[in-house]
Tab-separated table of C-alpha atoms in Angstrom:
chain	number	residue	atom	x	y	z
A	17	MET	CA	-50.864	54.126	-76.918
A	18	ASN	CA	-54.576	54.112	-76.048
A	19	LEU	CA	-56.246	52.912	-72.870
A	20	ASP	CA	-57.174	49.558	-74.357
A	21	ASN	CA	-53.523	48.772	-75.139
A	22	LEU	CA	-52.395	49.868	-71.685
A	23	THR	CA	-54.918	47.682	-69.889
A	24	GLN	CA	-54.100	44.741	-72.134
A	25	GLU	CA	-50.390	45.086	-71.366
A	26	PHE	CA	-51.194	45.181	-67.666
A	27	PHE	CA	-53.212	41.950	-67.849
A	28	ASN	CA	-50.488	40.335	-69.978
A	29	TRP	CA	-47.987	41.221	-67.254
A	30	ILE	CA	-50.165	39.494	-64.638
A	31	LEU	CA	-50.563	36.456	-66.876
A	32	SER	CA	-46.772	36.197	-67.238
A	33	TYR	CA	-46.692	34.597	-63.782
A	34	PRO	CA	-47.446	30.884	-63.256
A	35	PRO	CA	-51.230	30.198	-63.137
A	36	ASP	CA	-51.029	28.525	-59.715
A	37	THR	CA	-49.199	31.517	-58.267
A	38	ILE	CA	-51.793	33.930	-59.664
A	39	PHE	CA	-54.642	31.801	-58.353
A	40	PHE	CA	-53.338	31.433	-54.801
A	41	VAL	CA	-52.355	35.101	-54.518
A	42	ILE	CA	-55.768	36.337	-55.702
A	43	VAL	CA	-57.747	33.848	-53.614
A	44	GLY	CA	-55.578	34.466	-50.538
A	45	VAL	CA	-55.771	38.253	-50.747
A	46	LEU	CA	-59.518	38.198	-51.409
A	47	PHE	CA	-60.206	35.858	-48.497
A	48	ILE	CA	-58.129	37.915	-46.052
A	49	ALA	CA	-59.749	41.148	-47.272
A	50	SER	CA	-63.240	39.668	-46.829
A	51	VAL	CA	-62.426	38.720	-43.239
A	52	LEU	CA	-60.644	41.959	-42.282
A	53	GLU	CA	-63.422	44.224	-43.541
A	54	SER	CA	-65.725	42.919	-40.790
A	55	LEU	CA	-63.328	43.568	-37.897
A	56	PRO	CA	-62.826	46.674	-35.719
A	57	PHE	CA	-60.046	49.014	-36.940
A	58	THR	CA	-59.206	47.039	-40.101
A	59	GLY	CA	-62.796	47.250	-41.339
A	60	MET	CA	-62.516	51.036	-41.557
A	61	ILE	CA	-59.352	51.206	-43.636
A	62	PHE	CA	-59.263	48.068	-45.775
A	63	PRO	CA	-60.174	48.866	-49.414
A	64	SER	CA	-62.314	45.766	-49.904
A	65	GLU	CA	-64.633	47.276	-52.545
A	66	SER	CA	-61.731	48.315	-54.764
A	67	LEU	CA	-60.100	44.904	-54.451
A	68	THR	CA	-63.236	42.941	-55.254
A	69	ILE	CA	-64.040	45.132	-58.268
A	70	PHE	CA	-60.473	44.696	-59.527
A	71	PHE	CA	-60.601	40.924	-59.050
A	72	GLY	CA	-63.941	40.879	-60.846
A	73	ILE	CA	-62.241	42.506	-63.831
A	74	LEU	CA	-59.462	39.919	-63.660
A	75	SER	CA	-62.103	37.207	-63.673
A	76	PHE	CA	-63.640	38.605	-66.842
A	77	LYS	CA	-60.180	38.480	-68.406
A	78	GLY	CA	-60.027	34.782	-67.607
A	79	VAL	CA	-57.346	35.077	-64.941
A	80	VAL	CA	-59.469	33.292	-62.325
A	81	ASN	CA	-62.960	31.799	-62.244
A	82	ILE	CA	-65.657	34.182	-60.976
A	83	ASN	CA	-67.520	31.378	-59.181
A	84	ILE	CA	-64.448	30.540	-57.113
A	85	LEU	CA	-64.037	34.200	-56.156
A	86	ILE	CA	-67.672	34.454	-55.063
A	87	ILE	CA	-67.358	31.335	-52.889
A	88	VAL	CA	-64.114	32.585	-51.316
A	89	THR	CA	-65.648	35.999	-50.621
A	90	TYR	CA	-68.762	34.410	-49.156
A	91	ILE	CA	-66.778	32.243	-46.742
A	92	GLY	CA	-64.583	35.223	-45.807
A	93	ILE	CA	-67.613	37.407	-45.061
A	94	LEU	CA	-69.204	34.740	-42.856
A	95	LEU	CA	-65.989	34.103	-40.940
A	96	GLY	CA	-65.198	37.809	-40.523
A	97	ASP	CA	-68.681	38.595	-39.225
A	98	ILE	CA	-68.567	35.717	-36.737
A	99	ILE	CA	-65.190	36.884	-35.438
A	100	GLY	CA	-66.540	40.447	-35.207
A	101	TYR	CA	-69.573	39.122	-33.322
A	102	TYR	CA	-67.415	37.338	-30.736
A	103	ILE	CA	-65.136	40.367	-30.328
A	104	GLY	CA	-68.230	42.431	-29.561
A	105	LYS	CA	-69.489	39.799	-27.160
A	106	LYS	CA	-66.123	39.678	-25.409
A	107	VAL	CA	-65.314	43.375	-24.966
A	108	GLY	CA	-68.824	44.839	-25.085
A	109	GLU	CA	-70.209	48.169	-26.179
A	110	GLU	CA	-68.094	50.057	-23.637
A	111	PHE	CA	-65.081	49.319	-25.824
A	112	LEU	CA	-66.586	51.438	-28.596
A	113	ARG	CA	-67.356	54.270	-26.215
A	114	LYS	CA	-63.856	54.204	-24.762
A	115	HIS	CA	-62.135	54.195	-28.141
A	116	SER	CA	-64.669	56.267	-30.064
A	117	LYS	CA	-62.084	58.852	-31.177
A	118	LYS	CA	-59.639	56.240	-32.459
A	119	LEU	CA	-62.426	54.372	-34.219
A	120	LYS	CA	-63.819	57.632	-35.644
A	121	ILE	CA	-67.330	56.590	-34.712
A	122	ASP	CA	-70.084	58.560	-36.378
A	123	GLU	CA	-72.556	58.958	-33.507
A	124	LYS	CA	-75.552	59.440	-35.790
A	125	LYS	CA	-74.851	56.326	-37.862
A	126	TYR	CA	-73.980	54.408	-34.723
A	127	ASN	CA	-77.307	55.149	-33.059
A	128	LYS	CA	-79.246	54.404	-36.251
A	129	MET	CA	-77.548	51.060	-36.654
A	130	LYS	CA	-78.124	50.143	-33.021
A	131	GLU	CA	-81.827	50.967	-33.294
A	132	LEU	CA	-82.106	49.020	-36.525
A	133	LEU	CA	-80.279	46.063	-35.002
A	134	ASP	CA	-82.787	45.918	-32.147
A	135	ASP	CA	-85.711	46.259	-34.545
A	136	ASN	CA	-84.717	44.091	-37.525
A	137	LEU	CA	-81.554	41.955	-37.546
A	138	PHE	CA	-81.901	40.972	-41.203
A	139	LYS	CA	-82.227	44.567	-42.372
A	140	ALA	CA	-79.384	45.680	-40.100
A	141	LEU	CA	-76.960	43.105	-41.494
A	142	PHE	CA	-78.080	43.698	-45.064
A	143	ILE	CA	-77.732	47.485	-44.905
A	144	GLY	CA	-74.695	47.180	-42.670
A	145	ARG	CA	-72.576	45.756	-45.468
A	146	SER	CA	-73.188	48.781	-47.710
A	147	ASN	CA	-70.377	50.947	-46.312
A	148	GLY	CA	-67.137	50.701	-44.372
A	149	PHE	CA	-68.413	52.032	-41.042
A	150	THR	CA	-71.530	49.929	-40.567
A	151	ARG	CA	-69.917	46.875	-42.175
A	152	TRP	CA	-67.680	46.197	-39.169
A	153	ILE	CA	-69.782	47.744	-36.428
A	154	THR	CA	-72.948	45.703	-37.093
A	155	PRO	CA	-71.600	42.243	-36.185
A	156	PHE	CA	-69.735	43.827	-33.268
A	157	LEU	CA	-72.945	45.360	-31.894
A	158	ALA	CA	-74.820	42.103	-32.459
A	159	GLY	CA	-72.369	40.338	-30.150
A	160	ALA	CA	-72.201	43.189	-27.635
A	161	ASN	CA	-76.005	43.309	-27.361
A	162	GLY	CA	-76.390	39.591	-26.735
A	163	ILE	CA	-78.124	38.538	-29.947
A	164	LYS	CA	-78.167	34.742	-30.098
A	165	ILE	CA	-75.345	33.330	-32.204
A	166	ASP	CA	-77.546	30.837	-34.087
A	167	LYS	CA	-79.919	33.622	-35.151
A	168	PHE	CA	-76.981	35.836	-36.116
A	169	ILE	CA	-75.338	33.129	-38.231
A	170	LEU	CA	-78.582	32.269	-40.011
A	171	VAL	CA	-79.267	35.881	-40.964
A	172	ASN	CA	-75.611	36.386	-41.859
A	173	ILE	CA	-75.724	33.419	-44.237
A	174	LEU	CA	-78.714	34.932	-46.040
A	175	THR	CA	-77.445	38.515	-46.311
A	176	ALA	CA	-73.909	37.509	-47.300
A	177	ALA	CA	-75.372	35.609	-50.256
A	178	PHE	CA	-76.195	38.984	-51.821
A	179	TRP	CA	-73.084	40.949	-50.895
A	180	ALA	CA	-70.512	38.265	-51.722
A	181	PRO	CA	-71.036	38.523	-55.505
A	182	ALA	CA	-72.129	42.191	-55.613
A	183	PHE	CA	-68.822	43.996	-56.178
A	184	LEU	CA	-67.207	41.036	-57.931
A	185	LEU	CA	-69.938	40.977	-60.568
A	186	GLY	CA	-69.709	44.758	-60.795
A	187	GLY	CA	-66.034	44.396	-61.675
A	188	TYR	CA	-66.803	41.527	-64.032
A	189	TYR	CA	-69.260	43.593	-66.064
A	190	LEU	CA	-66.987	46.613	-65.891
A	191	GLY	CA	-64.384	44.402	-67.550
A	192	ASP	CA	-66.955	43.559	-70.190
A	193	ALA	CA	-67.491	47.280	-70.794
A	194	PHE	CA	-63.761	47.797	-71.248
A	195	GLU	CA	-63.625	44.922	-73.701
A	196	ILE	CA	-66.405	46.344	-75.858
A	197	TYR	CA	-65.842	50.095	-75.590
A	198	GLY	CA	-62.287	50.455	-74.323
A	199	LYS	CA	-60.767	51.441	-77.656
A	200	TYR	CA	-63.083	54.417	-78.025
A	201	PHE	CA	-64.681	55.264	-74.683
A	202	GLY	CA	-62.240	53.922	-72.076
A	203	ILE	CA	-61.636	57.268	-70.408
A	204	SER	CA	-65.384	57.977	-70.304
A	205	ILE	CA	-66.015	54.654	-68.560
A	206	ILE	CA	-63.409	55.480	-65.932
A	207	ILE	CA	-64.875	58.956	-65.363
A	208	VAL	CA	-68.433	57.626	-65.047
A	209	THR	CA	-67.225	54.920	-62.637
A	210	ILE	CA	-65.400	57.461	-60.462
A	211	ILE	CA	-68.401	59.829	-60.418
A	212	GLY	CA	-70.731	56.952	-59.560
A	213	TYR	CA	-68.442	55.888	-56.719
A	214	ILE	CA	-68.342	59.465	-55.360
A	215	PHE	CA	-72.154	59.672	-55.375
A	216	TYR	CA	-72.271	56.269	-53.660
A	217	LYS	CA	-70.032	57.587	-50.857
A	218	ILE	CA	-72.034	60.825	-50.531
A	219	TYR	CA	-75.273	58.835	-50.274
A	220	ASN	CA	-73.821	56.658	-47.543
A	221	LYS	CA	-72.678	59.697	-45.553
A	222	LYS	CA	-76.224	61.070	-45.586
A	223	GLY	CA	-77.890	57.836	-44.572
A	224	PHE	CA	-76.198	54.473	-44.163
């Protein structure tokens, strides 16, 4: 049995459940993941990228509409960042210092993000969503450092418009690649994807 047959059987298994059940499970999980990734503690461990890529593939397969997923992710990102902002405003920066070991704070990235936040809020929020560490710490620092909520929400609305569809569309077009090349090059696609993801993580460790 080749990779194409295996993936098709997997999607057939998912589709064996009632459509409403599939829809509410996917939308619910995606929304919760989008919120949790912006919060202290959960933002470091929740595999949001993997989930959104997977759901993007499901969307390509016709399991759920990609536009609905993008809207749900967008709302989840906005809500999660606002909650993270108010947590930061409530407990302050001292919370991070006190629990730095538990939070596994990278001092270098932390200082860079703080400097960037003071210099350019838009750039800080945009770059901040590129990896697990800065994704949750940026809204937290925005609240802890007293950035006005109306300014934060406005910039958050703009930057989230890019990140909400980013990984979902990546998964969607990955699904397209499987559909076209899966019978012959499925393993190669997986290998290239894994290598690309590794380089993505290495790049983030060196910078943001």
